Coordinates of C-alpha atoms in Angstrom, one line a residue:
M1 CA 225.6 143.6 169.1
S2 CA 228.5 144.9 171.3
E3 CA 230.7 147.9 170.2
I4 CA 234.1 146.8 169.0
K5 CA 237.6 147.9 169.4
P6 CA 239.9 150.2 167.2
S7 CA 241.7 148.5 164.5
A8 CA 244.1 149.9 161.5
Q9 CA 243.4 149.1 158.0
M10 CA 245.9 148.5 155.5
P11 CA 246.1 151.3 152.9
R12 CA 245.1 149.6 149.6
I13 CA 243.1 149.9 146.6
P14 CA 240.4 147.3 146.4
S15 CA 240.2 145.2 143.2
A16 CA 237.3 144.1 141.6
G17 CA 237.0 141.2 144.5
G18 CA 237.8 143.6 147.1
G19 CA 241.2 142.4 147.9
P20 CA 244.5 144.0 148.1
G21 CA 245.7 145.8 145.3
R22 CA 248.5 145.0 143.4
M23 CA 251.5 147.0 143.2
P24 CA 253.5 147.4 139.9
G25 CA 257.1 145.8 140.1
T26 CA 256.2 143.3 142.8
M27 CA 255.5 140.0 140.8
Q28 CA 257.6 137.5 142.0
V29 CA 258.2 134.5 139.9
E30 CA 258.9 131.2 141.5
Y31 CA 260.5 127.7 140.4
A32 CA 260.6 124.3 141.5
E33 CA 263.9 123.3 142.7
H34 CA 265.0 120.2 141.3
V35 CA 264.8 119.8 137.7
G36 CA 264.9 115.9 138.1
R37 CA 261.8 115.8 140.0
T38 CA 260.2 118.2 136.9
L39 CA 261.0 115.7 134.6
L40 CA 259.3 112.8 136.6
R41 CA 256.2 115.0 136.2
I42 CA 256.6 115.6 132.7
A43 CA 256.8 112.1 132.4
A44 CA 253.8 111.1 134.3
Y45 CA 252.0 113.0 131.4
F46 CA 253.5 110.5 128.6
T47 CA 252.4 107.6 130.5
R48 CA 248.7 108.4 129.7
E49 CA 249.5 108.4 126.0
R50 CA 251.0 104.8 125.9
S51 CA 249.7 103.8 122.6
T52 CA 251.3 106.8 120.6
M53 CA 254.3 106.5 122.9
A54 CA 254.7 102.8 121.9
A55 CA 254.0 103.7 118.1
M56 CA 256.1 106.2 118.1
L57 CA 259.2 104.1 119.8
G58 CA 258.5 101.5 117.4
V59 CA 259.0 103.7 114.2
V60 CA 262.0 105.2 115.8
V61 CA 263.7 101.8 116.2
L62 CA 262.8 100.6 112.5
G63 CA 264.5 103.9 111.4
T64 CA 267.2 103.8 113.7
L65 CA 267.8 100.1 112.3
C66 CA 267.3 100.7 108.8
G67 CA 270.0 104.0 109.5
L68 CA 272.6 101.6 110.5
W69 CA 272.1 98.6 108.1
A70 CA 272.4 101.0 105.2
P71 CA 276.3 101.8 105.4
S72 CA 277.3 98.4 106.2
L73 CA 275.2 97.8 102.7
Q74 CA 277.7 100.5 101.1
S75 CA 280.4 98.9 102.7
T76 CA 280.0 95.7 101.2
A77 CA 278.9 97.4 97.9
I78 CA 282.3 99.4 97.8
D79 CA 284.5 96.4 98.8
I80 CA 282.5 94.2 95.9
I81 CA 283.4 97.1 93.0
S82 CA 287.3 97.3 94.5
G83 CA 287.0 93.0 94.4
E84 CA 287.9 92.6 98.1
A85 CA 284.4 91.2 98.7
D86 CA 282.2 88.8 96.9
G87 CA 278.8 89.3 95.7
V88 CA 275.9 90.7 93.7
L89 CA 276.4 94.6 93.2
G90 CA 272.7 95.0 92.2
R91 CA 271.2 93.3 95.2
T92 CA 273.2 95.1 97.4
V93 CA 272.7 98.4 95.9
G94 CA 268.9 97.6 95.9
L95 CA 269.0 96.8 100.0
M96 CA 270.8 100.0 100.3
L97 CA 268.0 102.2 98.5
G98 CA 265.2 100.3 100.1
A99 CA 267.0 100.7 103.5
Y100 CA 267.3 104.4 102.9
L101 CA 263.9 104.9 101.6
L102 CA 262.2 103.2 104.8
Y103 CA 264.9 105.3 107.0
S104 CA 263.0 108.6 105.5
A105 CA 259.5 107.2 105.6
S106 CA 260.1 106.4 109.4
R107 CA 261.2 110.2 110.2
L108 CA 258.2 110.9 108.4
V109 CA 256.0 108.9 110.5
Q110 CA 257.7 110.0 113.4
G111 CA 257.0 113.5 113.2
L112 CA 253.4 112.8 112.7
L113 CA 253.2 110.6 116.0
S114 CA 255.3 113.3 117.9
A115 CA 253.2 116.3 116.6
R116 CA 250.1 114.0 117.8
L117 CA 251.9 113.2 121.3
S118 CA 252.4 116.5 122.1
Q119 CA 249.3 118.3 121.4
S120 CA 247.7 115.5 123.4
I121 CA 250.0 116.3 126.0
V122 CA 249.7 120.3 126.2
K123 CA 245.7 119.9 126.2
R124 CA 245.7 118.1 129.0
M125 CA 248.5 120.2 130.8
R126 CA 246.1 123.6 129.6
Q127 CA 243.1 122.1 130.7
E128 CA 244.6 121.1 134.4
L129 CA 246.1 124.7 134.6
F130 CA 242.8 126.2 133.7
D131 CA 240.9 124.3 135.6
K132 CA 243.7 125.1 139.0
I133 CA 243.4 128.6 138.2
V134 CA 239.5 128.6 138.6
S135 CA 240.0 127.1 141.8
L136 CA 242.5 129.2 143.2
P137 CA 241.3 131.2 146.3
L138 CA 241.0 135.0 145.3
R139 CA 243.7 135.8 147.9
Y140 CA 246.1 134.1 145.1
L141 CA 244.7 136.1 141.9
D142 CA 244.8 139.1 143.8
T143 CA 248.6 139.1 144.8
H144 CA 249.9 137.4 141.6
A145 CA 250.1 139.6 138.4
N146 CA 247.4 138.7 135.6
G147 CA 249.8 138.7 133.0
D148 CA 252.4 135.9 134.8
L149 CA 249.4 133.3 134.9
I150 CA 248.4 134.1 131.2
S151 CA 252.3 133.6 129.9
R152 CA 252.0 130.4 132.0
M153 CA 249.2 129.6 130.2
T154 CA 250.2 130.4 126.8
N155 CA 254.1 130.7 126.3
D156 CA 255.0 128.0 129.0
I157 CA 252.8 125.6 127.6
E158 CA 253.6 126.3 124.1
N159 CA 257.3 125.9 124.6
I160 CA 256.7 122.5 126.1
S161 CA 254.3 121.7 123.3
T162 CA 257.5 122.5 120.9
T163 CA 259.8 120.4 122.7
V164 CA 257.6 117.9 122.6
S165 CA 256.9 117.8 118.9
Q166 CA 260.6 118.8 118.0
S167 CA 263.0 118.0 120.4
L168 CA 261.5 114.8 121.6
P169 CA 261.7 112.5 118.4
S170 CA 265.3 113.7 118.1
L171 CA 266.1 112.8 121.6
C172 CA 264.9 109.4 121.0
S173 CA 266.4 108.4 117.9
G174 CA 269.7 110.1 118.8
V175 CA 269.8 107.8 121.7
L176 CA 269.0 104.9 120.1
T177 CA 271.5 106.1 116.9
V178 CA 274.5 106.7 119.5
V179 CA 274.3 103.4 120.6
G180 CA 273.7 101.4 117.6
T181 CA 276.3 103.1 115.7
V182 CA 279.0 102.6 118.9
A183 CA 278.0 99.0 118.5
V184 CA 278.6 98.6 114.8
M185 CA 281.7 100.5 114.9
V186 CA 283.5 98.8 117.5
W187 CA 282.2 95.4 115.7
Y188 CA 284.2 96.7 112.8
C189 CA 287.3 97.9 113.9
W190 CA 287.4 98.9 118.3
Q191 CA 290.7 101.0 117.6
L192 CA 288.9 103.2 115.2
A193 CA 286.1 103.4 117.8
L194 CA 287.9 104.4 120.6
L195 CA 289.3 107.4 118.3
S196 CA 285.7 108.5 117.5
L197 CA 284.7 108.4 121.0
V198 CA 287.4 111.1 122.2
T199 CA 285.4 113.4 120.4
V200 CA 282.0 112.5 122.0
V201 CA 284.0 113.0 125.3
L202 CA 285.0 116.6 124.1
T203 CA 281.2 117.6 122.9
V204 CA 280.0 116.1 126.1
F205 CA 282.2 118.3 128.3
A206 CA 281.5 121.5 126.1
T207 CA 277.5 120.8 126.3
K208 CA 277.7 120.5 130.0
F209 CA 279.5 123.9 130.1
L210 CA 276.9 125.8 128.1
S211 CA 274.0 123.8 129.5
I212 CA 274.5 125.9 132.7
K213 CA 274.5 129.0 131.0
V214 CA 271.8 128.1 128.9
R215 CA 269.4 127.2 131.7
A216 CA 269.9 130.3 134.2
S217 CA 269.4 132.8 131.2
S218 CA 266.1 130.7 130.2
R219 CA 264.8 130.9 133.4
R220 CA 265.6 134.4 133.0
R221 CA 263.8 135.2 130.0
Q222 CA 260.6 133.6 131.2
E223 CA 260.5 135.5 134.2
L224 CA 261.0 138.6 132.0
L225 CA 258.3 137.5 129.4
G226 CA 255.8 137.3 132.5
R227 CA 256.5 140.6 133.6
L228 CA 256.0 142.1 130.1
N229 CA 252.9 140.3 129.2
S230 CA 251.7 141.6 133.0
Q231 CA 252.5 145.3 131.9
V232 CA 250.7 144.5 128.2
E233 CA 247.6 143.7 129.9
E234 CA 247.7 146.5 132.4
M235 CA 248.2 149.1 130.1
I236 CA 245.2 147.6 127.9
A237 CA 243.2 147.3 130.7
G238 CA 244.0 150.8 132.0
C239 CA 244.3 152.5 128.7
R240 CA 241.8 155.7 129.6
T241 CA 244.0 155.9 132.8
V242 CA 247.3 156.3 131.3
I243 CA 246.1 158.4 128.2
A244 CA 244.3 160.5 131.1
Y245 CA 247.0 161.2 132.9
N246 CA 249.5 161.6 130.2
R247 CA 251.8 158.7 131.2
Q248 CA 251.9 157.1 127.6
E249 CA 255.9 157.7 128.1
K250 CA 256.3 156.9 131.2
A251 CA 254.4 153.4 130.3
A252 CA 256.5 153.3 127.2
A253 CA 260.0 153.7 128.9
E254 CA 258.7 151.0 131.7
F255 CA 257.7 148.8 128.7
A256 CA 261.1 149.1 127.2
G257 CA 263.0 148.5 130.2
V258 CA 261.7 145.4 130.5
S259 CA 261.5 144.6 127.1
D260 CA 265.7 145.3 127.0
S261 CA 266.4 143.2 129.8
M262 CA 264.2 140.4 128.0
T263 CA 265.8 141.0 124.9
K264 CA 269.2 140.7 126.4
A265 CA 268.3 137.5 128.0
G266 CA 267.0 136.4 125.0
I267 CA 270.2 137.0 122.7
R268 CA 272.4 135.8 125.9
T269 CA 269.9 132.3 125.6
D270 CA 270.2 132.1 121.7
A271 CA 273.7 133.1 121.7
V272 CA 274.7 130.2 124.3
S273 CA 272.4 127.3 122.6
G274 CA 273.8 128.7 119.1
I275 CA 277.4 127.6 119.7
M276 CA 276.6 124.3 120.8
G277 CA 275.7 123.3 117.2
P278 CA 278.7 124.8 115.5
L279 CA 281.4 123.7 118.3
S280 CA 280.2 120.1 117.8
N281 CA 280.3 120.4 114.2
C282 CA 283.8 121.4 114.4
I283 CA 285.0 118.9 116.8
G284 CA 283.3 116.1 114.5
N285 CA 284.9 117.4 111.5
I286 CA 288.4 116.7 113.5
G287 CA 287.0 113.3 114.2
F288 CA 286.5 112.8 110.6
V289 CA 290.3 113.8 109.8
I290 CA 291.1 111.1 112.2
I291 CA 289.5 108.6 111.0
A292 CA 290.6 109.3 107.4
A293 CA 294.1 109.3 108.9
V294 CA 294.0 106.4 110.7
G295 CA 292.0 104.0 108.6
G296 CA 294.2 104.5 105.5
Y297 CA 297.0 103.3 107.6
F298 CA 295.3 100.4 108.8
S299 CA 293.9 99.8 105.4
L300 CA 297.4 99.7 104.0
H301 CA 298.8 97.2 106.6
G302 CA 295.4 95.0 105.7
M303 CA 293.8 95.3 108.8
I304 CA 290.6 97.0 107.4
S305 CA 288.9 97.2 103.7
V306 CA 288.4 100.4 102.0
G307 CA 284.6 100.1 102.3
V308 CA 285.2 99.6 105.9
I309 CA 286.8 103.0 106.0
S310 CA 283.8 104.2 103.9
A311 CA 281.1 102.9 106.3
F312 CA 283.3 104.2 109.2
I313 CA 283.1 107.8 107.7
V314 CA 279.2 107.4 107.2
Y315 CA 279.1 106.3 110.7
A316 CA 281.3 108.9 112.4
K317 CA 279.0 111.5 110.7
Q318 CA 276.0 109.4 111.4
F319 CA 277.0 109.1 115.2
S320 CA 277.9 113.0 115.1
R321 CA 274.7 113.9 113.9
P322 CA 272.3 113.4 116.8
I323 CA 275.3 114.3 119.4
N324 CA 275.1 117.7 117.2
E325 CA 270.9 117.7 117.3
L326 CA 270.9 116.8 121.0
A327 CA 273.5 120.0 121.9
Q328 CA 271.1 122.3 119.6
V329 CA 267.9 121.4 121.1
Y330 CA 269.3 121.5 124.7
G331 CA 268.6 125.0 124.8
Q332 CA 264.8 124.1 124.2
L333 CA 265.0 121.4 126.4
Q334 CA 265.7 124.1 129.1
T335 CA 263.4 126.4 128.3
A336 CA 260.7 123.4 128.1
I337 CA 261.7 122.5 132.1
A338 CA 261.9 126.1 133.0
G339 CA 258.3 126.6 131.7
A340 CA 257.2 123.5 133.0
E341 CA 258.7 124.3 136.6
R342 CA 256.6 127.5 136.1
V343 CA 253.2 125.6 135.4
F344 CA 254.1 122.9 138.1
F345 CA 254.4 125.8 140.7
V346 CA 250.8 126.8 140.0
L347 CA 249.1 123.2 140.0
D348 CA 251.0 122.8 143.2
E349 CA 249.0 125.8 144.6
Q350 CA 246.6 125.3 147.2
S351 CA 242.9 125.2 145.5
E352 CA 239.6 126.6 147.6
P353 CA 238.2 123.7 149.5
A354 CA 235.6 122.0 147.7
G355 CA 234.1 119.8 150.6
G356 CA 231.0 121.1 153.3
G357 CA 227.6 120.5 153.5
A358 CA 224.5 122.3 152.3
L359 CA 222.9 125.5 153.1
E360 CA 219.7 124.6 155.2
D361 CA 216.9 126.2 152.8
S362 CA 214.4 127.6 155.7
G363 CA 213.6 130.6 154.0
P364 CA 215.5 134.0 154.3
P365 CA 218.4 133.4 156.3
G366 CA 220.1 135.3 159.0
V367 CA 223.7 136.3 159.0
S368 CA 225.7 136.7 162.0
F369 CA 229.6 137.8 162.3
R370 CA 231.2 136.9 165.7
N371 CA 234.6 138.1 166.8
V372 CA 235.7 138.1 163.5
N373 CA 239.6 139.1 163.0
F374 CA 241.3 139.5 159.7
S375 CA 244.1 141.0 158.1
Y376 CA 245.2 141.0 154.1
T377 CA 249.0 141.4 155.6
P378 CA 250.0 139.8 159.1
G379 CA 250.1 142.4 161.7
R380 CA 248.0 144.8 159.7
P381 CA 244.4 144.0 161.0
V382 CA 241.4 145.1 158.6
L383 CA 239.1 143.9 161.0
R384 CA 239.4 143.0 164.9
D385 CA 237.0 141.4 167.0
F386 CA 234.2 142.3 164.6
S387 CA 230.3 141.3 165.5
L388 CA 227.3 142.0 163.6
E389 CA 223.9 140.9 163.4
V390 CA 222.1 140.6 159.8
P391 CA 218.4 139.8 160.5
A392 CA 216.8 137.3 158.5
G393 CA 214.8 139.0 155.3
K394 CA 216.1 142.6 156.7
K395 CA 218.1 145.5 154.8
V396 CA 221.6 146.0 156.3
A397 CA 223.5 149.0 154.6
L398 CA 227.1 149.4 155.6
V399 CA 228.5 152.9 154.9
G400 CA 231.8 154.5 156.1
A401 CA 234.7 156.1 154.5
T402 CA 237.2 154.5 151.9
G403 CA 239.2 152.0 153.5
S404 CA 237.0 151.4 156.5
G405 CA 236.1 147.8 155.8
K406 CA 233.0 147.5 154.0
T407 CA 234.0 145.4 151.2
T408 CA 236.0 143.2 153.3
V409 CA 232.9 142.0 155.2
V410 CA 231.5 140.8 152.0
N411 CA 235.0 139.3 151.1
L412 CA 234.8 137.1 154.0
L413 CA 231.0 136.4 154.0
M414 CA 231.4 135.2 149.8
R415 CA 234.5 133.2 151.5
F416 CA 236.9 134.8 149.0
Y417 CA 239.1 135.0 151.9
E418 CA 239.0 133.3 155.7
P419 CA 239.0 134.8 159.0
D420 CA 241.9 134.8 161.1
S421 CA 239.6 133.9 163.8
G422 CA 235.9 134.3 164.7
E423 CA 233.1 133.0 163.0
I424 CA 230.6 133.6 160.3
V425 CA 227.4 132.3 160.7
I426 CA 224.1 131.6 158.4
N427 CA 220.8 130.4 160.0
E428 CA 223.3 129.0 163.0
Q429 CA 225.9 127.1 160.4
N430 CA 229.2 128.0 160.1
I431 CA 230.0 129.0 156.4
R432 CA 233.4 127.3 157.2
D433 CA 231.3 123.8 157.0
M434 CA 229.6 124.9 153.7
S435 CA 230.9 124.0 150.4
L436 CA 231.7 127.1 148.1
A437 CA 229.3 126.0 145.7
S438 CA 226.3 125.7 148.1
L439 CA 226.9 129.3 149.9
R440 CA 227.9 131.1 146.5
R441 CA 224.8 129.5 144.7
E442 CA 222.4 131.3 147.3
I443 CA 224.2 134.7 147.1
A444 CA 224.2 137.0 144.2
I445 CA 226.3 140.0 144.2
V446 CA 226.5 143.1 142.2
L447 CA 230.3 145.0 142.5
Q448 CA 230.9 148.4 141.0
D449 CA 233.4 147.5 138.8
T450 CA 231.2 146.0 136.4
V451 CA 232.1 142.5 135.0
L452 CA 230.5 141.3 131.5
F453 CA 231.8 138.2 129.6
A454 CA 232.3 138.0 125.9
G455 CA 229.1 136.3 124.5
T456 CA 225.4 137.4 124.3
I457 CA 223.4 139.1 126.7
R458 CA 221.0 136.0 127.5
H459 CA 224.5 134.2 128.4
N460 CA 225.6 136.8 130.5
L461 CA 222.1 136.8 132.7
A462 CA 221.9 133.1 132.3
C463 CA 225.5 133.0 134.3
G464 CA 223.5 133.9 137.9
S465 CA 221.2 130.7 137.0
E466 CA 222.0 128.2 134.3
H467 CA 218.5 126.9 134.6
A468 CA 216.6 130.4 134.4
S469 CA 214.0 130.1 132.4
E470 CA 212.7 132.7 129.5
E471 CA 210.4 134.4 131.6
Q472 CA 212.6 134.6 134.6
L473 CA 215.1 136.4 132.3
Q474 CA 212.3 138.8 131.2
A475 CA 211.5 139.9 134.8
A476 CA 214.8 140.2 135.7
L477 CA 215.1 142.7 132.5
D478 CA 211.8 144.2 133.8
M479 CA 212.9 144.8 137.4
S480 CA 216.6 146.1 136.8
R481 CA 214.8 148.7 134.1
C482 CA 217.0 146.9 131.2
R483 CA 214.0 146.1 128.9
E484 CA 213.6 149.8 127.1
F485 CA 217.8 149.5 125.8
V486 CA 218.1 145.7 125.4
Q487 CA 214.9 145.9 123.1
R488 CA 216.7 148.7 120.9
L489 CA 219.9 146.6 120.6
P490 CA 219.8 144.8 116.8
Q491 CA 219.2 141.3 118.4
G492 CA 217.8 142.0 121.7
L493 CA 218.8 139.2 124.0
D494 CA 220.8 137.7 121.6
T495 CA 223.5 140.7 121.1
V496 CA 226.8 139.5 121.5
L497 CA 228.7 141.9 123.8
T498 CA 232.1 143.2 122.1
G499 CA 235.0 143.4 124.2
A500 CA 232.8 142.2 127.1
G501 CA 230.5 144.7 126.9
S502 CA 232.4 147.9 125.3
N503 CA 229.3 148.2 122.8
L504 CA 227.4 149.3 125.8
S505 CA 227.9 152.4 127.8
Q506 CA 229.0 152.2 131.7
G507 CA 225.3 152.5 133.3
Q508 CA 223.8 149.7 130.6
R509 CA 226.5 147.4 132.0
Q510 CA 225.7 148.0 135.4
L511 CA 222.2 147.6 135.1
L512 CA 222.8 144.2 133.2
A513 CA 224.9 143.2 136.4
I514 CA 221.9 144.1 138.4
A515 CA 219.5 142.1 136.2
R516 CA 221.7 138.9 136.3
A517 CA 221.5 139.1 140.1
F518 CA 217.9 139.2 140.0
A519 CA 218.0 136.1 137.4
A520 CA 219.6 134.1 140.0
D521 CA 216.9 134.2 143.0
P522 CA 219.0 134.5 145.5
Q523 CA 218.6 133.9 149.5
I524 CA 220.9 136.4 150.0
L525 CA 221.6 139.9 147.8
I526 CA 225.0 141.8 148.1
L527 CA 224.9 145.3 146.5
D528 CA 228.3 146.8 146.4
E529 CA 227.9 150.3 145.3
A530 CA 225.4 148.9 142.9
T531 CA 224.3 152.0 141.1
A532 CA 227.1 154.1 141.4
N533 CA 227.4 154.4 137.5
V534 CA 224.1 155.2 136.5
D535 CA 222.2 158.2 136.4
T536 CA 220.0 159.8 139.2
Q537 CA 216.6 159.0 137.5
T538 CA 217.8 155.3 136.7
E539 CA 218.9 155.2 139.9
R540 CA 215.3 155.9 141.7
A541 CA 213.6 153.8 139.4
I542 CA 216.1 150.8 139.9
Q543 CA 215.5 151.8 143.9
D544 CA 212.0 150.9 143.5
A545 CA 212.5 147.4 141.9
M546 CA 215.1 147.0 144.3
Q547 CA 212.6 147.4 147.4
K548 CA 210.7 144.9 145.5
I549 CA 213.3 142.2 145.1
M550 CA 214.5 142.5 148.5
E551 CA 211.4 142.4 150.4
R552 CA 211.6 138.4 150.6
R553 CA 215.7 138.3 150.7
T554 CA 218.6 139.4 153.7
S555 CA 220.2 142.0 152.0
I556 CA 223.8 143.5 152.5
I557 CA 223.8 147.0 150.6
I558 CA 227.1 148.8 150.5
A559 CA 226.8 152.8 149.3
H560 CA 228.8 156.0 149.2
R561 CA 225.5 157.6 148.0
L562 CA 223.4 158.1 151.5
S563 CA 220.1 158.7 149.1
T564 CA 220.1 154.9 148.2
I565 CA 220.0 153.6 151.6
R566 CA 217.6 155.7 153.6
D567 CA 215.2 152.8 153.6
A568 CA 217.5 150.0 155.2
D569 CA 216.3 148.4 158.4
V570 CA 219.5 148.9 159.9
I571 CA 222.4 151.5 158.7
V572 CA 226.0 150.1 160.1
V573 CA 228.6 153.0 160.2
M574 CA 232.0 151.6 160.1
D575 CA 235.2 153.6 160.8
Q576 CA 238.8 151.7 160.1
G577 CA 237.6 148.2 160.5
R578 CA 235.1 148.7 163.3
I579 CA 231.2 149.9 163.8
V580 CA 231.1 153.1 165.4
E581 CA 227.0 153.8 165.2
M582 CA 224.1 151.9 164.2
G583 CA 220.6 152.2 163.4
S584 CA 217.8 154.1 161.0
H585 CA 218.6 156.9 159.0
N586 CA 216.2 158.9 161.1
E587 CA 217.9 157.7 164.4
L588 CA 221.8 158.2 163.0
L589 CA 220.8 161.8 162.1
A590 CA 219.2 162.8 165.4
A591 CA 222.6 161.3 167.0
R592 CA 224.5 163.7 165.2
G593 CA 227.4 161.3 164.9
K594 CA 229.5 160.2 162.4
Y595 CA 226.2 159.5 159.9
Y596 CA 225.1 162.8 160.5
E597 CA 228.2 164.0 159.5
L598 CA 228.7 161.8 155.9
Y599 CA 225.2 162.6 155.5
M600 CA 225.7 166.7 155.6
T601 CA 228.9 166.8 153.7
Q602 CA 227.0 165.1 151.1
Y603 CA 223.8 167.4 151.0
A604 CA 224.6 170.5 152.8
G605 CA 227.8 171.6 151.0
F606 CA 230.2 170.3 152.8
A607 CA 234.1 170.4 151.5
T608 CA 234.8 166.8 150.2

């Protein structure tokens, strides 16, 4: 092993995975650049629901035809009454009643089919997004706010669901109704039809102008919603720290600032969207006046009958209704497109590499770091030309001040991050050539920040090994000194952990995390301040158990309590990303170097 050159470590607060800490207010929300491309990607989800789509379109067509036929029957009935046409009035009225009933029934079925379609699409999209999130590299998760990702999973996808179930049927039936109505109106009287289309032109121009405002404010509202969720998530997760430092008013003020901005963006979006409907109604009413006046003139001169005027008024209203609906749902469509853009942005992120070979099972593996360079931020190296040999079956401890790069070494070994250069080798196999599943299957890690999952204690222990037997779970409880307090719980191993372990003490959660690592039966064991949250007596008991489990495993221990690593085969002292000392506990004390200073600081009463 060669001594490495000095390197500068970027100032940061390690997260649970040891990556760079998140900084408040730096969340970056990005969107797709092209709406057309986003719409094409959304359309791809509809192609997978062809049968439902075909059934819904069939019902839409049937309802549209009934809606177009009913006013024509009404026109005939009026002409029969006025004597301008021949026919059986009762039969005509019966057909008209049947057409309207069938139209209403088609609208009901249309709503049911659209609800089924929306839920199927959203289910697939939500599953794809969740699968993507769990496959994202840790670097992405460390640099993006949790609340923003949650917002994309919940609010953005819910907006898509609402749009598909409510707006899509209106869009389909509206387009068909407009086309069919125009055709019938032209067939009856092309002059009146042209006058009616003037209102359409005015509506289109008004909608196009307002849509630009809607889209901009909709995007802004979704961005602020992500920031709001992020602040709530951070507040709940760090409530004890907020309260302890009397930051309640500051946190409330920050939340109020974002909330006020979101309120303004929401009011702007809803106000502009709300203008579209009344404006379209106003233009439509002007169209009715024009039809009544000009139609009356044509009727007096024998160009059309009174029944045609009546039908034209119905058609004009029927024509303006889908236009108004399209105008009203346009804001929903823009919100859904903005949400889809945000979802697709995450789906387009590069996942962790899935390919690679398997780690060869040849007994306890040796680990080698060879000339590794790494930085979380370009230009601010954390490790530079770092080389370290971890012999097979030995215990190597990493010590040093906070920020010296200890956790980064573990992050690179687990492939949470990839080194900028150099290589990490296990039994002469470059870990870049291994599949992540194979690599991580042979490594168990216990972090200082304990993470337990909602579910039973048995479920949490089985996370380390899905195929662990009852005997293995019991042995893990014994070795981690968990059996006593687990037996005192109401259902023992089947006790449900509320709030991810909030019904246990911090020390008990730490012990369960250690038991989970034991149950995994790994070839490589990583302990990152694994006993930081337990009392001294329990720590000594765990140390005895650790000696047994580490006898036949390659172990890497990160510790600030130097008492926990005195019996390590090799102690590596790190400072600012470089190795400054290496040796056994007694050798390093005798050298009176950096390790001696750390040891005396802890046990000789020196100021810390």
